[in-house]
PDB file of C-alpha atoms and ligand atoms in Angstrom:
ATOM      1  CA  MET P1022       0.000   0.000   0.000  1.00  0.00           C
ATOM      2  CA  SER P1023       1.403   3.388  -0.918  1.00  0.00           C
ATOM      3  CA  LYS P1024       1.803   6.191   1.583  1.00  0.00           C
ATOM      4  CA  ILE P1025      -1.336   8.123   2.553  1.00  0.00           C
ATOM      5  CA  LEU P1026      -0.993  11.877   2.232  1.00  0.00           C
ATOM      6  CA  ILE P1027      -2.429  14.349   4.748  1.00  0.00           C
ATOM      7  CA  ALA P1028      -3.812  17.684   3.532  1.00  0.00           C
ATOM      8  CA  PRO P1029      -4.780  20.109   6.323  1.00  0.00           C
ATOM      9  CA  SER P1030      -7.695  22.298   5.247  1.00  0.00           C
ATOM     10  CA  ILE P1031      -6.875  25.969   5.719  1.00  0.00           C
ATOM     11  CA  LEU P1032     -10.604  26.739   6.052  1.00  0.00           C
ATOM     12  CA  ALA P1033     -10.252  25.751   9.712  1.00  0.00           C
ATOM     13  CA  ALA P1034      -7.139  27.869  10.311  1.00  0.00           C
ATOM     14  CA  ASP P1035      -7.047  31.069  12.378  1.00  0.00           C
ATOM     15  CA  PHE P1036      -7.282  33.807   9.731  1.00  0.00           C
ATOM     16  CA  GLY P1037      -5.955  36.361  12.184  1.00  0.00           C
ATOM     17  CA  ASN P1038      -2.791  34.292  12.340  1.00  0.00           C
ATOM     18  CA  LEU P1039      -2.762  32.874   8.859  1.00  0.00           C
ATOM     19  CA  GLN P1040       0.991  33.065   8.299  1.00  0.00           C
ATOM     20  CA  ARG P1041       1.593  31.288  11.615  1.00  0.00           C
ATOM     21  CA  ASP P1042      -0.776  28.482  10.611  1.00  0.00           C
ATOM     22  CA  VAL P1043       0.760  28.168   7.141  1.00  0.00           C
ATOM     23  CA  GLU P1044       4.204  27.904   8.755  1.00  0.00           C
ATOM     24  CA  MET P1045       2.860  25.255  11.123  1.00  0.00           C
ATOM     25  CA  VAL P1046       1.826  23.157   8.098  1.00  0.00           C
ATOM     26  CA  ASN P1047       5.214  23.817   6.452  1.00  0.00           C
ATOM     27  CA  GLN P1048       7.050  22.545   9.534  1.00  0.00           C
ATOM     28  CA  SER P1049       4.712  19.583  10.115  1.00  0.00           C
ATOM     29  CA  GLU P1050       4.576  16.161   8.505  1.00  0.00           C
ATOM     30  CA  ALA P1051       1.604  17.279   6.383  1.00  0.00           C
ATOM     31  CA  ASP P1052       1.940  16.722   2.641  1.00  0.00           C
ATOM     32  CA  TRP P1053      -0.378  19.269   1.011  1.00  0.00           C
ATOM     33  CA  PHE P1054      -2.273  22.477   1.722  1.00  0.00           C
ATOM     34  CA  HIS P1055      -6.005  22.034   1.011  1.00  0.00           C
ATOM     35  CA  ILE P1056      -7.599  25.353   0.057  1.00  0.00           C
ATOM     36  CA  ASP P1057     -11.409  25.668  -0.064  1.00  0.00           C
ATOM     37  CA  ILE P1058     -12.826  28.354  -2.346  1.00  0.00           C
ATOM     38  CA  MET P1059     -16.602  28.869  -1.904  1.00  0.00           C
ATOM     39  CA  ASP P1060     -18.733  31.312  -3.871  1.00  0.00           C
ATOM     40  CA  GLY P1061     -22.012  31.443  -1.929  1.00  0.00           C
ATOM     41  CA  VAL P1062     -23.834  30.096  -5.015  1.00  0.00           C
ATOM     42  CA  PHE P1063     -22.654  26.533  -5.569  1.00  0.00           C
ATOM     43  CA  VAL P1064     -22.505  26.139  -1.783  1.00  0.00           C
ATOM     44  CA  PRO P1065     -24.370  28.107   0.903  1.00  0.00           C
ATOM     45  CA  ASN P1066     -21.224  29.770   2.234  1.00  0.00           C
ATOM     46  CA  ILE P1067     -18.465  32.142   1.124  1.00  0.00           C
ATOM     47  CA  SER P1068     -14.917  31.349   2.253  1.00  0.00           C
ATOM     48  CA  PHE P1069     -12.174  33.500   0.764  1.00  0.00           C
ATOM     49  CA  GLY P1070     -10.810  34.348  -2.645  1.00  0.00           C
ATOM     50  CA  MET P1071      -7.746  35.282  -4.645  1.00  0.00           C
ATOM     51  CA  PRO P1072      -5.954  37.755  -2.338  1.00  0.00           C
ATOM     52  CA  VAL P1073      -5.995  35.262   0.528  1.00  0.00           C
ATOM     53  CA  LEU P1074      -4.799  32.417  -1.690  1.00  0.00           C
ATOM     54  CA  LYS P1075      -2.031  34.692  -2.968  1.00  0.00           C
ATOM     55  CA  SER P1076      -0.848  35.298   0.596  1.00  0.00           C
ATOM     56  CA  ILE P1077      -0.993  31.601   1.448  1.00  0.00           C
ATOM     57  CA  ALA P1078       0.953  30.695  -1.698  1.00  0.00           C
ATOM     58  CA  GLN P1079       3.685  33.212  -0.827  1.00  0.00           C
ATOM     59  CA  HIS P1080       4.465  31.256   2.348  1.00  0.00           C
ATOM     60  CA  ALA P1081       3.408  27.694   1.523  1.00  0.00           C
ATOM     61  CA  LYS P1082       6.265  25.288   0.844  1.00  0.00           C
ATOM     62  CA  LYS P1083       4.125  22.262  -0.025  1.00  0.00           C
ATOM     63  CA  THR P1084       1.713  21.254  -2.786  1.00  0.00           C
ATOM     64  CA  ILE P1085      -1.254  23.618  -3.034  1.00  0.00           C
ATOM     65  CA  ASP P1086      -4.462  21.667  -3.578  1.00  0.00           C
ATOM     66  CA  VAL P1087      -7.288  24.060  -4.466  1.00  0.00           C
ATOM     67  CA  HIS P1088     -10.891  22.842  -4.120  1.00  0.00           C
ATOM     68  CA  LEU P1089     -13.257  25.080  -6.065  1.00  0.00           C
ATOM     69  CA  MET P1090     -16.826  25.047  -4.784  1.00  0.00           C
ATOM     70  CA  ILE P1091     -17.968  27.567  -7.362  1.00  0.00           C
ATOM     71  CA  VAL P1092     -20.248  27.674 -10.387  1.00  0.00           C
ATOM     72  CA  ASP P1093     -18.676  28.072 -13.829  1.00  0.00           C
ATOM     73  CA  PRO P1094     -15.102  27.361 -12.682  1.00  0.00           C
ATOM     74  CA  ASP P1095     -13.755  27.691 -16.256  1.00  0.00           C
ATOM     75  CA  ARG P1096     -13.751  31.460 -15.812  1.00  0.00           C
ATOM     76  CA  TYR P1097     -10.998  31.275 -13.201  1.00  0.00           C
ATOM     77  CA  ILE P1098      -8.715  28.421 -14.292  1.00  0.00           C
ATOM     78  CA  LYS P1099      -5.972  30.717 -15.555  1.00  0.00           C
ATOM     79  CA  THR P1100      -6.158  32.903 -12.470  1.00  0.00           C
ATOM     80  CA  PHE P1101      -5.768  29.960 -10.103  1.00  0.00           C
ATOM     81  CA  ALA P1102      -2.773  28.732 -12.084  1.00  0.00           C
ATOM     82  CA  GLU P1103      -1.154  32.164 -11.820  1.00  0.00           C
ATOM     83  CA  LEU P1104      -1.795  32.197  -8.074  1.00  0.00           C
ATOM     84  CA  GLY P1105       0.295  29.057  -7.625  1.00  0.00           C
ATOM     85  CA  SER P1106      -2.229  26.192  -7.515  1.00  0.00           C
ATOM     86  CA  ASP P1107      -0.618  22.831  -8.157  1.00  0.00           C
ATOM     87  CA  ILE P1108      -3.894  20.891  -8.243  1.00  0.00           C
ATOM     88  CA  LEU P1109      -7.197  22.460  -9.268  1.00  0.00           C
ATOM     89  CA  THR P1110     -10.344  20.536  -8.362  1.00  0.00           C
ATOM     90  CA  VAL P1111     -13.738  21.419  -9.818  1.00  0.00           C
ATOM     91  CA  HIS P1112     -17.083  19.933  -8.888  1.00  0.00           C
ATOM     92  CA  TYR P1113     -18.680  17.457 -11.276  1.00  0.00           C
ATOM     93  CA  GLU P1114     -22.021  19.069 -10.419  1.00  0.00           C
ATOM     94  CA  ALA P1115     -20.754  22.508 -11.509  1.00  0.00           C
ATOM     95  CA  CYS P1116     -19.368  21.522 -14.915  1.00  0.00           C
ATOM     96  CA  THR P1117     -21.490  21.253 -18.052  1.00  0.00           C
ATOM     97  CA  HIS P1118     -18.455  20.302 -20.147  1.00  0.00           C
ATOM     98  CA  LEU P1119     -16.280  18.458 -17.658  1.00  0.00           C
ATOM     99  CA  HIS P1120     -13.938  16.962 -20.245  1.00  0.00           C
ATOM    100  CA  ARG P1121     -13.180  20.387 -21.685  1.00  0.00           C
ATOM    101  CA  THR P1122     -12.633  21.824 -18.200  1.00  0.00           C
ATOM    102  CA  LEU P1123     -10.149  19.078 -17.315  1.00  0.00           C
ATOM    103  CA  GLN P1124      -8.159  19.750 -20.483  1.00  0.00           C
ATOM    104  CA  ALA P1125      -8.134  23.474 -19.735  1.00  0.00           C
ATOM    105  CA  ILE P1126      -6.781  22.873 -16.217  1.00  0.00           C
ATOM    106  CA  LYS P1127      -3.987  20.663 -17.551  1.00  0.00           C
ATOM    107  CA  ALA P1128      -3.176  23.152 -20.306  1.00  0.00           C
ATOM    108  CA  GLU P1129      -2.347  25.634 -17.537  1.00  0.00           C
ATOM    109  CA  GLY P1130       0.169  23.179 -16.082  1.00  0.00           C
ATOM    110  CA  MET P1131      -1.918  22.044 -13.092  1.00  0.00           C
ATOM    111  CA  LYS P1132      -3.156  18.625 -12.096  1.00  0.00           C
ATOM    112  CA  ALA P1133      -6.883  18.241 -12.683  1.00  0.00           C
ATOM    113  CA  GLY P1134      -9.235  17.147  -9.911  1.00  0.00           C
ATOM    114  CA  VAL P1135     -12.952  16.398  -9.848  1.00  0.00           C
ATOM    115  CA  ALA P1136     -15.001  16.520  -6.641  1.00  0.00           C
ATOM    116  CA  LEU P1137     -18.205  14.525  -6.176  1.00  0.00           C
ATOM    117  CA  ASN P1138     -20.942  15.555  -3.769  1.00  0.00           C
ATOM    118  CA  PRO P1139     -22.202  12.855  -1.388  1.00  0.00           C
ATOM    119  CA  HIS P1140     -25.259  12.247  -3.589  1.00  0.00           C
ATOM    120  CA  THR P1141     -23.274  11.780  -6.800  1.00  0.00           C
ATOM    121  CA  ASN P1142     -22.459   8.211  -7.814  1.00  0.00           C
ATOM    122  CA  VAL P1143     -18.854   7.489  -8.785  1.00  0.00           C
ATOM    123  CA  ASN P1144     -20.100   5.908 -12.042  1.00  0.00           C
ATOM    124  CA  VAL P1145     -20.523   9.391 -13.539  1.00  0.00           C
ATOM    125  CA  LEU P1146     -16.728   9.379 -13.978  1.00  0.00           C
ATOM    126  CA  GLU P1147     -16.780   6.221 -16.103  1.00  0.00           C
ATOM    127  CA  ASP P1148     -15.886   8.179 -19.280  1.00  0.00           C
ATOM    128  CA  THR P1149     -13.492  10.739 -17.795  1.00  0.00           C
ATOM    129  CA  ILE P1150     -11.540   8.833 -15.136  1.00  0.00           C
ATOM    130  CA  ASN P1151      -8.509   8.432 -17.426  1.00  0.00           C
ATOM    131  CA  ASP P1152      -8.329  12.217 -17.798  1.00  0.00           C
ATOM    132  CA  ILE P1153      -8.468  12.887 -14.056  1.00  0.00           C
ATOM    133  CA  ASP P1154      -5.471  13.213 -11.718  1.00  0.00           C
ATOM    134  CA  LEU P1155      -7.475  13.392  -8.483  1.00  0.00           C
ATOM    135  CA  VAL P1156     -11.016  12.472  -7.456  1.00  0.00           C
ATOM    136  CA  CYS P1157     -12.177  14.258  -4.325  1.00  0.00           C
ATOM    137  CA  LEU P1158     -14.971  12.311  -2.649  1.00  0.00           C
ATOM    138  CA  MET P1159     -16.959  14.679  -0.464  1.00  0.00           C
ATOM    139  CA  SER P1160     -17.673  12.943   2.815  1.00  0.00           C
ATOM    140  CA  VAL P1161     -19.832  15.879   3.972  1.00  0.00           C
ATOM    141  CA  ASN P1162     -22.097  18.181   1.985  1.00  0.00           C
ATOM    142  CA  PRO P1163     -19.696  20.918   0.876  1.00  0.00           C
ATOM    143  CA  GLY P1164     -19.884  24.406   2.315  1.00  0.00           C
ATOM    144  CA  PHE P1165     -18.724  24.128   5.895  1.00  0.00           C
ATOM    145  CA  GLY P1166     -15.955  22.675   7.994  1.00  0.00           C
ATOM    146  CA  GLY P1167     -16.629  20.765  11.178  1.00  0.00           C
ATOM    147  CA  GLN P1168     -19.436  18.513   9.916  1.00  0.00           C
ATOM    148  CA  SER P1169     -19.863  14.815  10.653  1.00  0.00           C
ATOM    149  CA  PHE P1170     -18.449  12.229   8.278  1.00  0.00           C
ATOM    150  CA  ILE P1171     -21.053  10.510   6.060  1.00  0.00           C
ATOM    151  CA  GLU P1172     -20.512   6.769   6.539  1.00  0.00           C
ATOM    152  CA  ASN P1173     -21.569   5.803   2.992  1.00  0.00           C
ATOM    153  CA  THR P1174     -18.256   7.327   1.847  1.00  0.00           C
ATOM    154  CA  HIS P1175     -16.562   4.063   2.808  1.00  0.00           C
ATOM    155  CA  ASN P1176     -18.610   2.283   0.101  1.00  0.00           C
ATOM    156  CA  LYS P1177     -17.848   5.017  -2.422  1.00  0.00           C
ATOM    157  CA  VAL P1178     -14.096   4.674  -1.929  1.00  0.00           C
ATOM    158  CA  LEU P1179     -14.347   0.969  -2.724  1.00  0.00           C
ATOM    159  CA  GLN P1180     -16.506   1.657  -5.807  1.00  0.00           C
ATOM    160  CA  LEU P1181     -14.149   4.374  -7.040  1.00  0.00           C
ATOM    161  CA  LYS P1182     -11.072   2.225  -6.479  1.00  0.00           C
ATOM    162  CA  GLU P1183     -12.730  -0.528  -8.517  1.00  0.00           C
ATOM    163  CA  LEU P1184     -13.483   1.914 -11.342  1.00  0.00           C
ATOM    164  CA  ILE P1185      -9.902   3.231 -11.371  1.00  0.00           C
ATOM    165  CA  MET P1186      -8.424  -0.285 -11.457  1.00  0.00           C
ATOM    166  CA  ARG P1187     -10.861  -1.512 -14.110  1.00  0.00           C
ATOM    167  CA  LYS P1188     -10.056   1.433 -16.389  1.00  0.00           C
ATOM    168  CA  GLY P1189      -6.308   1.285 -15.757  1.00  0.00           C
ATOM    169  CA  ALA P1190      -6.479   4.892 -14.556  1.00  0.00           C
ATOM    170  CA  SER P1191      -4.046   6.573 -12.182  1.00  0.00           C
ATOM    171  CA  ALA P1192      -6.288   9.086 -10.396  1.00  0.00           C
ATOM    172  CA  GLN P1193      -5.606   9.606  -6.716  1.00  0.00           C
ATOM    173  CA  ILE P1194      -8.537   9.334  -4.306  1.00  0.00           C
ATOM    174  CA  GLU P1195      -8.975  12.184  -1.845  1.00  0.00           C
ATOM    175  CA  ILE P1196     -11.478  12.197   1.029  1.00  0.00           C
ATOM    176  CA  ASP P1197     -12.784  15.566   2.170  1.00  0.00           C
ATOM    177  CA  GLY P1198     -14.921  16.266   5.227  1.00  0.00           C
ATOM    178  CA  GLY P1199     -15.161  14.938   8.753  1.00  0.00           C
ATOM    179  CA  VAL P1200     -11.877  13.024   8.586  1.00  0.00           C
ATOM    180  CA  THR P1201     -10.535  12.028  12.010  1.00  0.00           C
ATOM    181  CA  SER P1202      -8.323   9.394  13.572  1.00  0.00           C
ATOM    182  CA  LYS P1203     -11.487   7.265  13.878  1.00  0.00           C
ATOM    183  CA  ASN P1204     -12.117   6.831  10.124  1.00  0.00           C
ATOM    184  CA  ALA P1205      -8.610   7.369   8.668  1.00  0.00           C
ATOM    185  CA  LYS P1206      -7.471   3.777   8.791  1.00  0.00           C
ATOM    186  CA  GLN P1207     -10.604   2.336   7.170  1.00  0.00           C
ATOM    187  CA  LEU P1208     -10.456   4.968   4.404  1.00  0.00           C
ATOM    188  CA  ALA P1209      -6.823   4.159   3.695  1.00  0.00           C
ATOM    189  CA  ALA P1210      -7.539   0.438   3.646  1.00  0.00           C
ATOM    190  CA  ALA P1211     -10.352   0.966   1.127  1.00  0.00           C
ATOM    191  CA  GLY P1212      -8.032   2.801  -1.255  1.00  0.00           C
ATOM    192  CA  ALA P1213      -7.873   6.471  -0.260  1.00  0.00           C
ATOM    193  CA  ASP P1214      -4.622   8.243  -1.152  1.00  0.00           C
ATOM    194  CA  VAL P1215      -5.153  11.685   0.392  1.00  0.00           C
ATOM    195  CA  LEU P1216      -7.029  12.636   3.564  1.00  0.00           C
ATOM    196  CA  VAL P1217      -8.137  16.254   4.001  1.00  0.00           C
ATOM    197  CA  ALA P1218      -8.507  17.293   7.630  1.00  0.00           C
ATOM    198  CA  GLY P1219      -9.658  20.726   8.770  1.00  0.00           C
ATOM    199  CA  SER P1220     -11.214  20.851  12.225  1.00  0.00           C
ATOM    200  CA  PHE P1221      -9.506  17.701  13.432  1.00  0.00           C
ATOM    201  CA  VAL P1222      -6.123  19.365  12.888  1.00  0.00           C
ATOM    202  CA  PHE P1223      -6.736  23.033  13.626  1.00  0.00           C
ATOM    203  CA  LYS P1224      -9.029  22.612  16.640  1.00  0.00           C
ATOM    204  CA  SER P1225      -6.534  20.337  18.339  1.00  0.00           C
ATOM    205  CA  SER P1226      -4.184  21.679  21.006  1.00  0.00           C
ATOM    206  CA  ASN P1227      -1.032  20.286  19.396  1.00  0.00           C
ATOM    207  CA  GLN P1228      -1.522  20.587  15.631  1.00  0.00           C
ATOM    208  CA  PRO P1229       1.801  19.122  14.397  1.00  0.00           C
ATOM    209  CA  LYS P1230       1.310  16.160  16.727  1.00  0.00           C
ATOM    210  CA  THR P1231      -2.245  15.628  15.450  1.00  0.00           C
ATOM    211  CA  ILE P1232      -1.001  15.649  11.839  1.00  0.00           C
ATOM    212  CA  LYS P1233       1.749  13.188  12.698  1.00  0.00           C
ATOM    213  CA  GLU P1234      -0.680  10.865  14.498  1.00  0.00           C
ATOM    214  CA  LEU P1235      -3.304  11.021  11.734  1.00  0.00           C
ATOM    215  CA  ARG P1236      -0.646  10.167   9.187  1.00  0.00           C
ATOM    216  CA  ALA P1237       0.649   7.311  11.306  1.00  0.00           C
ATOM    217  CA  ILE P1238      -2.853   5.872  11.826  1.00  0.00           C
ATOM    218  CA  ALA P1239      -3.675   6.126   8.116  1.00  0.00           C
ATOM    219  CA  ASN P1240      -0.439   4.381   7.217  1.00  0.00           C
ATOM    220  CA  SER P1241      -0.636   1.713   9.916  1.00  0.00           C
TER     221      SER P1241
HETATM  222  C1  DX5 C1528     -16.059  21.405   3.050  1.00  0.00           C
HETATM  223  C2  DX5 C1528     -14.632  21.593   2.627  1.00  0.00           C
HETATM  224  C3  DX5 C1528     -13.661  20.789   3.439  1.00  0.00           C
HETATM  225  C4  DX5 C1528     -13.565  21.234   4.869  1.00  0.00           C
HETATM  226  C5  DX5 C1528     -13.110  20.063   5.698  1.00  0.00           C
HETATM  227  O1  DX5 C1528     -16.884  22.037   2.140  1.00  0.00           O
HETATM  228  O2  DX5 C1528     -14.461  21.211   1.282  1.00  0.00           O
HETATM  229  O3  DX5 C1528     -12.370  20.817   2.854  1.00  0.00           O
HETATM  230  O4  DX5 C1528     -12.677  22.298   5.050  1.00  0.00           O
HETATM  231  O5  DX5 C1528     -13.203  20.412   7.029  1.00  0.00           O
HETATM  232  P1  DX5 C1528     -13.421  19.342   8.180  1.00  0.00           P
HETATM  233  O6  DX5 C1528     -12.202  18.465   8.167  1.00  0.00           O
HETATM  234  O7  DX5 C1528     -13.537  20.196   9.403  1.00  0.00           O
HETATM  235  O8  DX5 C1528     -14.674  18.581   7.878  1.00  0.00           O
HETATM  236 ZN1   ZN C1529     -12.381  20.903   0.512  1.00  0.00          ZN
END
């Protein structure tokens, strides 16, 4: 089994001490920065936009994984590339021409991700999985941090892993929402490659230790 990557979600960071929290991730055993962009239309919440991502990117020393929870993401692909995104994930539910969007993301030199809402079956990726670098399975309804993990995600990881193997694809599987030390091991065993963790990391009293422990549990 390959190593499971941990991606702390900056949505749960202290925005009054953003540089401190970015440095904490830099110094920790975390692998990626997970950055949630919400537009108040696709999801019922607004997070932050380009100026904040620009500041994060100036200090971040690890892969920047941007999760767009916005309608019509094609409008901003170039901008997110210029801001330093390494991976750009769009929602399946927000893309009328998903194949075209994936090509546009890759043309800007980024890895292309697709996120699926909890209600969306993994089979919708049957014809695009070979064009996808990362599938983000939402294990909560997107829009907010700190929600409870939806247990059916365990089944979806197995289904997605089966699809990837059957198609000879190389997409990584990322789990986003409600990840804790309680579900990390089962997710990894089912085939997850990347675990996003917001509240579990940033609400803990010793954040680097929590990251280290989550990583150890996932890889145990
Ligand atoms: C939810 C976001 C998640 C969120 C995860 O819409 O996409 O990335 O920040 O936060 P936790 O780990 O607190 O559920
Ligand atoms: Zn996210």
